[in-house]
PDB file of C-alpha atoms in Angstrom:
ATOM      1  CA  UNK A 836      66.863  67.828  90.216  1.00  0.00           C
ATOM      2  CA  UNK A 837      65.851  65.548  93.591  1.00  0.00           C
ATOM      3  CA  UNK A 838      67.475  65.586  96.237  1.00  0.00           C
ATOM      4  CA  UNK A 839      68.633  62.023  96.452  1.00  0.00           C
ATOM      5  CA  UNK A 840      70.187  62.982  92.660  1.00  0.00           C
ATOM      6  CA  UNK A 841      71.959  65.951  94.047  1.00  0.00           C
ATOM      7  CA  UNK A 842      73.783  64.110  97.106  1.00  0.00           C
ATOM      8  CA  UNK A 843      74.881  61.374  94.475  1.00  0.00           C
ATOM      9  CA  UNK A 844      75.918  63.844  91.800  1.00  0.00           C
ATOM     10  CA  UNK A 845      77.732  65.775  95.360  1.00  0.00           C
ATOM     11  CA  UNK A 846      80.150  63.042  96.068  1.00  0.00           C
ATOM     12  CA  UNK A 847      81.051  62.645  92.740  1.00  0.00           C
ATOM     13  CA  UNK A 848      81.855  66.333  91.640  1.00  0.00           C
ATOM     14  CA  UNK A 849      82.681  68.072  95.937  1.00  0.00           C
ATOM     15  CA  UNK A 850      86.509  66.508  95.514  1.00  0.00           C
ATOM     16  CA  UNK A 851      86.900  68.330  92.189  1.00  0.00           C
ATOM     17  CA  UNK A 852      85.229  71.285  93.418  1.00  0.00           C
ATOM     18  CA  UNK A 853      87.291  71.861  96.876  1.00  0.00           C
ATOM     19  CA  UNK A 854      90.246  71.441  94.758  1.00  0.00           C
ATOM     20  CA  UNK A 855      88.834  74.786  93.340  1.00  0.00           C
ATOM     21  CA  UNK A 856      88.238  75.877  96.677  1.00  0.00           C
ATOM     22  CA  UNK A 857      91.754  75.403  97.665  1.00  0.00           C
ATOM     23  CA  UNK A 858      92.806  77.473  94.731  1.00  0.00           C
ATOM     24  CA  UNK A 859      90.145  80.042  95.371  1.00  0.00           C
ATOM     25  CA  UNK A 860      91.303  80.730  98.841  1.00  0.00           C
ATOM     26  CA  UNK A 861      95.332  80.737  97.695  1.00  0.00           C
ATOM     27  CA  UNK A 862      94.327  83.517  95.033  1.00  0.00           C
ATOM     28  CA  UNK A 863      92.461  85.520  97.874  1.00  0.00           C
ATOM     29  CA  UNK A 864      95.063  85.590 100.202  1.00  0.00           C
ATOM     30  CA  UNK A 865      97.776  86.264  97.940  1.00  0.00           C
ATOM     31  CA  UNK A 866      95.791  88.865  96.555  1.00  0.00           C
ATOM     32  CA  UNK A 867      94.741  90.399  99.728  1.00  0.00           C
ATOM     33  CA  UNK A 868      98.438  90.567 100.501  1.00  0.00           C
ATOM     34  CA  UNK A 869      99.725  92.512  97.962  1.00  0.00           C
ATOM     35  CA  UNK A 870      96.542  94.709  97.601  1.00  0.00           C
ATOM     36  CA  UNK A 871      97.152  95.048 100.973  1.00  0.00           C
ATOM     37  CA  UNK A 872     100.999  96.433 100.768  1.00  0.00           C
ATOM     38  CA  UNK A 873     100.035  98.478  97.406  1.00  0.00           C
ATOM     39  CA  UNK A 874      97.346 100.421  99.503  1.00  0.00           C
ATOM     40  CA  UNK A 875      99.029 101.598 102.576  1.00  0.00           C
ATOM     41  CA  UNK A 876     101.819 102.852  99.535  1.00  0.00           C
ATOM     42  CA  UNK A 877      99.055 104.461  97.932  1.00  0.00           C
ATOM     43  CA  UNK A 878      97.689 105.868 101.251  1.00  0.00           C
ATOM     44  CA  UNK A 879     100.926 107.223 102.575  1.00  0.00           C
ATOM     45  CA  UNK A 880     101.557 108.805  99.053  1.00  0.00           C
ATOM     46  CA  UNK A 881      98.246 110.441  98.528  1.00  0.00           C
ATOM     47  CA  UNK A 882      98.539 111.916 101.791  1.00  0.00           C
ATOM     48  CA  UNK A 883     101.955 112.812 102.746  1.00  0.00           C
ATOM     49  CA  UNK A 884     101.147 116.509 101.356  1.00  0.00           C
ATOM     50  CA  UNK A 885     103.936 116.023  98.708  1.00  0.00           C
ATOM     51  CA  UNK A 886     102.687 116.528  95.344  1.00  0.00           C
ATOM     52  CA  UNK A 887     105.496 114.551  93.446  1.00  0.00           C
ATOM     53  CA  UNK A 888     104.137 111.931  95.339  1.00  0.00           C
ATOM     54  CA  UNK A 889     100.445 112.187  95.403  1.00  0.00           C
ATOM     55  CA  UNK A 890      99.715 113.414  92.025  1.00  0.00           C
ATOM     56  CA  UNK A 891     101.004 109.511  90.839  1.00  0.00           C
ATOM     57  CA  UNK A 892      99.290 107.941  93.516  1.00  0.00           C
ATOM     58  CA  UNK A 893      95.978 109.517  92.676  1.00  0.00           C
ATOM     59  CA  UNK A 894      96.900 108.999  88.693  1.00  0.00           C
ATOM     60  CA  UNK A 895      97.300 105.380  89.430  1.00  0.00           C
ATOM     61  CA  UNK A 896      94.606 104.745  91.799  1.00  0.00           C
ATOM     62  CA  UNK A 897      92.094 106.378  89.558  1.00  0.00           C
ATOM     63  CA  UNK A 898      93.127 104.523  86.110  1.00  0.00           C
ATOM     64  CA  UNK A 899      93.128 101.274  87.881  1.00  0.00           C
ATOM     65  CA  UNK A 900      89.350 101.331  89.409  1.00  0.00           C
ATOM     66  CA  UNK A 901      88.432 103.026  85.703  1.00  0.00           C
ATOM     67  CA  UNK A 902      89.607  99.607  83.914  1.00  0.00           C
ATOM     68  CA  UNK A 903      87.294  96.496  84.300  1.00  0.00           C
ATOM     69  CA  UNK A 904      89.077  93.905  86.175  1.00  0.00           C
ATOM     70  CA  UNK A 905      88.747  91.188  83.855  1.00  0.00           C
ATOM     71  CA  UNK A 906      90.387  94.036  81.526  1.00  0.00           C
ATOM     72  CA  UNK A 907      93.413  94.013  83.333  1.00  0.00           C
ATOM     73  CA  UNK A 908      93.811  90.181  84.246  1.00  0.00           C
ATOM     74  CA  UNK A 909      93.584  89.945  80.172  1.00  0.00           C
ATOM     75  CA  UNK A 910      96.403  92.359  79.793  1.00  0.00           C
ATOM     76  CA  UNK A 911      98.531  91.118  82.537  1.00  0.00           C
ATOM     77  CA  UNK A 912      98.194  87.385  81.226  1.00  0.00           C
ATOM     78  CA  UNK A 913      98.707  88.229  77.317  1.00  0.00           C
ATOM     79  CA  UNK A 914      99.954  90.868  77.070  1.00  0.00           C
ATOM     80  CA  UNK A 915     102.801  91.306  79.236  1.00  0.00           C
ATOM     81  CA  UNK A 916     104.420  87.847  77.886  1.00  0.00           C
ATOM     82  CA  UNK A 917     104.667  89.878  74.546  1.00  0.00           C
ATOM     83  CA  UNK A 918     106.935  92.775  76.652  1.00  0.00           C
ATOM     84  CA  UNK A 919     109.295  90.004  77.854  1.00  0.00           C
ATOM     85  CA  UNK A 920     107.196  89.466  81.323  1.00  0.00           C
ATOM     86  CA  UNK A 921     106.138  85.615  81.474  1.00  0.00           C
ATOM     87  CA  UNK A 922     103.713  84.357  83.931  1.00  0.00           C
ATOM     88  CA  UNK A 923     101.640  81.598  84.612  1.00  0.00           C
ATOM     89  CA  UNK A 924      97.656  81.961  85.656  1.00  0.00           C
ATOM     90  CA  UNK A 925      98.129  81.739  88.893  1.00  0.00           C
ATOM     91  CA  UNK A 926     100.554  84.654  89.474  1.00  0.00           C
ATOM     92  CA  UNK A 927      98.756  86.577  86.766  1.00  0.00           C
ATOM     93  CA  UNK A 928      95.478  86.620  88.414  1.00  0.00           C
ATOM     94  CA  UNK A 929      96.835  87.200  91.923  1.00  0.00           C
ATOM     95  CA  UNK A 930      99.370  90.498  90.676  1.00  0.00           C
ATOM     96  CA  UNK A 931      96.009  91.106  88.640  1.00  0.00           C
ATOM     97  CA  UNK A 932      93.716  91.311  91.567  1.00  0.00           C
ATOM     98  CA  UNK A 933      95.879  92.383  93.876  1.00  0.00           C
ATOM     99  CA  UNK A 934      96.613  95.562  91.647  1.00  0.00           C
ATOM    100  CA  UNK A 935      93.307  96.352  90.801  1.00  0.00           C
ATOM    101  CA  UNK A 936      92.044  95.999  94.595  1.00  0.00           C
ATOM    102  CA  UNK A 937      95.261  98.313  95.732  1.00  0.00           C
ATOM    103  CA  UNK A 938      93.597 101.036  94.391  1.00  0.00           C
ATOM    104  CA  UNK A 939      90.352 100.125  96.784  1.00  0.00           C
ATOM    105  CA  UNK A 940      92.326  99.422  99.802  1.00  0.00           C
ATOM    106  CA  UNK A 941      94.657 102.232  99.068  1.00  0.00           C
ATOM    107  CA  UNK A 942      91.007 104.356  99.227  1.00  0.00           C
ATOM    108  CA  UNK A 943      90.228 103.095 102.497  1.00  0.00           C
ATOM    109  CA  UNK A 944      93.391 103.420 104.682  1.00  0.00           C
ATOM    110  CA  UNK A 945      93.789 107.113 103.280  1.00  0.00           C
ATOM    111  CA  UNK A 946      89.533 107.725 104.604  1.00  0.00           C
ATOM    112  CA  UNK A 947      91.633 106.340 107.738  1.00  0.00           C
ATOM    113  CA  UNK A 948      94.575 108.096 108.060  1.00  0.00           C
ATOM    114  CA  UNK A 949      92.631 111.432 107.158  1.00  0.00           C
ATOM    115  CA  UNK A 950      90.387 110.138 110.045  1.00  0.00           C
ATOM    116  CA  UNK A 951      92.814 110.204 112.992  1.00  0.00           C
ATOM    117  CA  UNK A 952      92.304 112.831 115.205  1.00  0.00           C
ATOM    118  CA  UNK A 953      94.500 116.104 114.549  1.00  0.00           C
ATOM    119  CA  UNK A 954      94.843 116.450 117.873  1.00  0.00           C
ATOM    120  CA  UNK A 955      96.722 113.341 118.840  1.00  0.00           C
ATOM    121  CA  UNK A 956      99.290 113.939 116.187  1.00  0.00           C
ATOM    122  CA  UNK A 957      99.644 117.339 117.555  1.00  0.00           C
ATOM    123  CA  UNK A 958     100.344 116.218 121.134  1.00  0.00           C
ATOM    124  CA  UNK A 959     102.760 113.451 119.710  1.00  0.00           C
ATOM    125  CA  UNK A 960     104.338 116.210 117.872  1.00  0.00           C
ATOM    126  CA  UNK A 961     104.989 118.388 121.131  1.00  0.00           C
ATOM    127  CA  UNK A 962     106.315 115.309 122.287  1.00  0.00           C
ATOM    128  CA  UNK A 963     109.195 115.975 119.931  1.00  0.00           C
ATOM    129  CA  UNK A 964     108.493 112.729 118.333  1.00  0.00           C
ATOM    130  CA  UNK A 965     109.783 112.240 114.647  1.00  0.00           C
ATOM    131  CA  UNK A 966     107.458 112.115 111.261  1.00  0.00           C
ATOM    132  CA  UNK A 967     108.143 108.273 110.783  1.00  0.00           C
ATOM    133  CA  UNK A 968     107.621 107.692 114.348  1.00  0.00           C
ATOM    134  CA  UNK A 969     104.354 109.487 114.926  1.00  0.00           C
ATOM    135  CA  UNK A 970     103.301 107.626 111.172  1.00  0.00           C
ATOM    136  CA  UNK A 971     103.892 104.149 112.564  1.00  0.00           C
ATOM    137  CA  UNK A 972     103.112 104.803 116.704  1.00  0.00           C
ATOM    138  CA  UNK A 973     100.230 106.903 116.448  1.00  0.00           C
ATOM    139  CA  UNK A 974      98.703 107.495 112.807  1.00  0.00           C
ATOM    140  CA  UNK A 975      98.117 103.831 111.532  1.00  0.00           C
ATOM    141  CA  UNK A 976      97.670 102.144 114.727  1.00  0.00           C
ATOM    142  CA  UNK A 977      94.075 104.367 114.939  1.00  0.00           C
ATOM    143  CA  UNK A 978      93.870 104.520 111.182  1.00  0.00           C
ATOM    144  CA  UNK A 979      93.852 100.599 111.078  1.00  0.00           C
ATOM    145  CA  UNK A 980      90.975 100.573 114.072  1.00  0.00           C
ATOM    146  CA  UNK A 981      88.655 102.715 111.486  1.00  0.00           C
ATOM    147  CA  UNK A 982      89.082 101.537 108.385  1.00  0.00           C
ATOM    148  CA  UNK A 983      88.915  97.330 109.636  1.00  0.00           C
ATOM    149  CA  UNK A 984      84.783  97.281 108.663  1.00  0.00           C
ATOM    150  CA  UNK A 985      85.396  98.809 105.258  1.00  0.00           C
ATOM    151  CA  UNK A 986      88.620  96.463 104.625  1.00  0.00           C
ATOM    152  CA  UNK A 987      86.821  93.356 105.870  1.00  0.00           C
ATOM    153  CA  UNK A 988      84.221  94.002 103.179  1.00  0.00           C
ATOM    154  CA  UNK A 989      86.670  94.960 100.755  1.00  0.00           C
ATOM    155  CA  UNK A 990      87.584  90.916 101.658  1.00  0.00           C
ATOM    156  CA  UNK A 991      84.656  89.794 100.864  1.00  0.00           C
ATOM    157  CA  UNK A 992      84.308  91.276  97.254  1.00  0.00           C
ATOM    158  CA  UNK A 993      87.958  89.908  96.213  1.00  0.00           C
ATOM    159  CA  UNK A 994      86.817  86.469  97.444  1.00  0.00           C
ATOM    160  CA  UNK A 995      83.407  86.910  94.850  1.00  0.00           C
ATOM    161  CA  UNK A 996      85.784  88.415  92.376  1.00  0.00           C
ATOM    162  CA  UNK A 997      88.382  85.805  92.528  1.00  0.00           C
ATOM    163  CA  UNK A 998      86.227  83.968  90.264  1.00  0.00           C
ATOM    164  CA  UNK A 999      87.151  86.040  87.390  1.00  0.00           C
ATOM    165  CA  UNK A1000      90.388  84.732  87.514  1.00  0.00           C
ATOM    166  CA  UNK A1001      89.212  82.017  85.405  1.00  0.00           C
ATOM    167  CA  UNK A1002      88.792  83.771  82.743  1.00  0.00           C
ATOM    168  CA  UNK A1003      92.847  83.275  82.459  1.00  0.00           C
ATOM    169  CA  UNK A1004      92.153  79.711  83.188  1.00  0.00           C
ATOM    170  CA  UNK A1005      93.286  79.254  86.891  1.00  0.00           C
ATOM    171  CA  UNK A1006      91.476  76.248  88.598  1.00  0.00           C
ATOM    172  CA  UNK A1007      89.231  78.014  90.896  1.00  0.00           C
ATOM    173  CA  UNK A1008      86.277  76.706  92.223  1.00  0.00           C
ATOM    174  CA  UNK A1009      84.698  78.621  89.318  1.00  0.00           C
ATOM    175  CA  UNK A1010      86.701  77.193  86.666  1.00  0.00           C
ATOM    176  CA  UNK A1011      86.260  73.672  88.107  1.00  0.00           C
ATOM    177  CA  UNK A1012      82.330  74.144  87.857  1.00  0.00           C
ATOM    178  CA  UNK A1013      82.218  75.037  84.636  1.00  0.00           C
ATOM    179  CA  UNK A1014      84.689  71.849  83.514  1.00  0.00           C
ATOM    180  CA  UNK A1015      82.369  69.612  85.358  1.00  0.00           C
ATOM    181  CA  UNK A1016      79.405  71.334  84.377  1.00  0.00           C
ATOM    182  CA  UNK A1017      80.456  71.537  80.377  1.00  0.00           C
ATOM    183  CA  UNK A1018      81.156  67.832  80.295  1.00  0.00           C
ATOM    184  CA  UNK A1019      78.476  66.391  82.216  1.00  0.00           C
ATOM    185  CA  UNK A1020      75.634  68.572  81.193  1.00  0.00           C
ATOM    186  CA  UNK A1021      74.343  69.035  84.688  1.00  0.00           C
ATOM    187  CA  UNK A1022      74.429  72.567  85.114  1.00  0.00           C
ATOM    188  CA  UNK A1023      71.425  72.907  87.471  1.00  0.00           C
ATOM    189  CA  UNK A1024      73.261  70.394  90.051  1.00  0.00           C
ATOM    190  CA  UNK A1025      76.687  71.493  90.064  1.00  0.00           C
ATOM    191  CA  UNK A1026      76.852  75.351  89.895  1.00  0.00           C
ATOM    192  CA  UNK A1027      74.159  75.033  92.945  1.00  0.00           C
ATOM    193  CA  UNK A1028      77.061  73.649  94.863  1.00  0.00           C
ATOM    194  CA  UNK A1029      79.658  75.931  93.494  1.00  0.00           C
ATOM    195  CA  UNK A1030      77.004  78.532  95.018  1.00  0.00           C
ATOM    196  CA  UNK A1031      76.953  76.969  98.347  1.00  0.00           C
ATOM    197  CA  UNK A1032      80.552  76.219  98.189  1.00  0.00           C
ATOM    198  CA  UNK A1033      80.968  80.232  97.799  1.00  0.00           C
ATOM    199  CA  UNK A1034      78.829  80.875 100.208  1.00  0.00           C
ATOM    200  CA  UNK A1035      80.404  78.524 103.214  1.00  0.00           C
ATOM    201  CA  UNK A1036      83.351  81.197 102.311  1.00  0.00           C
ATOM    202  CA  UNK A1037      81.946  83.946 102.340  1.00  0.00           C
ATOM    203  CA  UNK A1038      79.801  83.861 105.574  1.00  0.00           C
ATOM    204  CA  UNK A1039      82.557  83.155 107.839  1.00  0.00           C
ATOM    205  CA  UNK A1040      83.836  86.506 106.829  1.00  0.00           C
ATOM    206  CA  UNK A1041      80.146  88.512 106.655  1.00  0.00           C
ATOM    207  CA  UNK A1042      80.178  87.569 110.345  1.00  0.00           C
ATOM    208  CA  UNK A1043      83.636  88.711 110.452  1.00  0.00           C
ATOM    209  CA  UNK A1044      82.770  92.143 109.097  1.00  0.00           C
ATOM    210  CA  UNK A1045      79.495  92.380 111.100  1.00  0.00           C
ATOM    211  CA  UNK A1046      81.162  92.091 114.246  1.00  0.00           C
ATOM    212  CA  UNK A1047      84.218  94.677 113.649  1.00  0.00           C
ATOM    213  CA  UNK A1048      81.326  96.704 112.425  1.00  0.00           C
ATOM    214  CA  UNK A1049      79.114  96.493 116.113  1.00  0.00           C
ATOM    215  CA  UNK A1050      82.684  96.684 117.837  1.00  0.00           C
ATOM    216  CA  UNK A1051      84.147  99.725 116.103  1.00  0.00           C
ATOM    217  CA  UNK A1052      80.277 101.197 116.285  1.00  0.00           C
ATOM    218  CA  UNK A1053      79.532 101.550 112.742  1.00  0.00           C
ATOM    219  CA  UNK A1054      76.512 100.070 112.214  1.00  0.00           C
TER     220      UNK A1054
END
């Protein structure tokens, strides 16, 4: 591979490839959205000191990070058609994603919540504030500030693991690379620039991370 040969093959496959990229970043944000919701549920269950709550919280949580993730895209895309549930690729690997990372994030913002300080909830609670009120005014507000390092890399792995999504054949940058790659026989070439392409993504948000890390003083 020269380098002259790589900047030709470049403007031939990049517009294929960043429509990939488009689809890579759709996936990660939907899936960061719902994994997102899903977590603070799973959080507020598994510690709301109810055990009709937390014992399915904890159930779910730990039989969805025991279950490979391409596992469950497979069974979300196949299978659930066959129980009357049809979906394309695209919402199969974001609801599969976003699923299987709920039980991550739902991890972190219960290290958070468990984190606040006892002592501000008891001072909010002499303040004769309500449960709901000290939950949203004084519990997550702090929670959020501790677990932002941990959730920011918790971004960064769905981004890398979006890729697996083409195992159920959404056109991610992934899928696009190995298209191009299968029909043109010029592996070495293209999957260096879906490597670089992944890369331009994912140190935006490294830097991200790095700095709530040096702000929040977790080093």
């Amino acid at each position: 591979m020269t380098w002259s040969g790589f900047l030709r093959d470049g403007q031939q496959f990049l517009p294929i490839l960043l429509q990939g990229v488009w689809v890579t970043i759709a996936v990660t944000l939907c899936a960061l959205l719902l994994s997102t919701a899903l977590g603070i549920v799973w959080a507020l269950m598994r510690t709301s000191g109810k055990r009709w709550l937390e014992w399915p919280a904890m159930l779910f949580t730990n039989t969805i990070r025991g279950i490979p993730i391409l596992v469950q895209l497979f069974y979300i895309y196949f299978v659930l058609p066959e129980l009357g549930v049809d979906l394309n690729a695209f919402q199969a690997g974001v609801i599969g994603l976003g699923v299987a990372y709920s039980a991550y994030m739902g991890e972190v913002f219960r290290a958070g919540i468990l984190a606040v300080d006892a002592g501000t909830i008891e001072a909010a609670e002499s303040l004769g504030m309500s449960r709901a009120r000290i939950l949203t005014r004084v519990v997550l507000p702090q929670a959020v500030r501790i677990v932002l390092p941990p959730y920011g890399n918790n971004l960064i792995m769905l981004l890398k693991d979006s890729s697996q999504a083409s195992v159920i054949t959404v056109a991610e940058l992934s899928t696009q690379a190995r298209l191009i790659a299968s029909s043109t026989f010029k592996n070495q070439e293209v999957w260096t620039m879906a490597a670089l392409l992944y890369l331009c993504l994912s140190i935006p948000l490294i830097i991200l991370v790095a700095r709530l890390e040096k702000r929040f003083g977790r080093r």
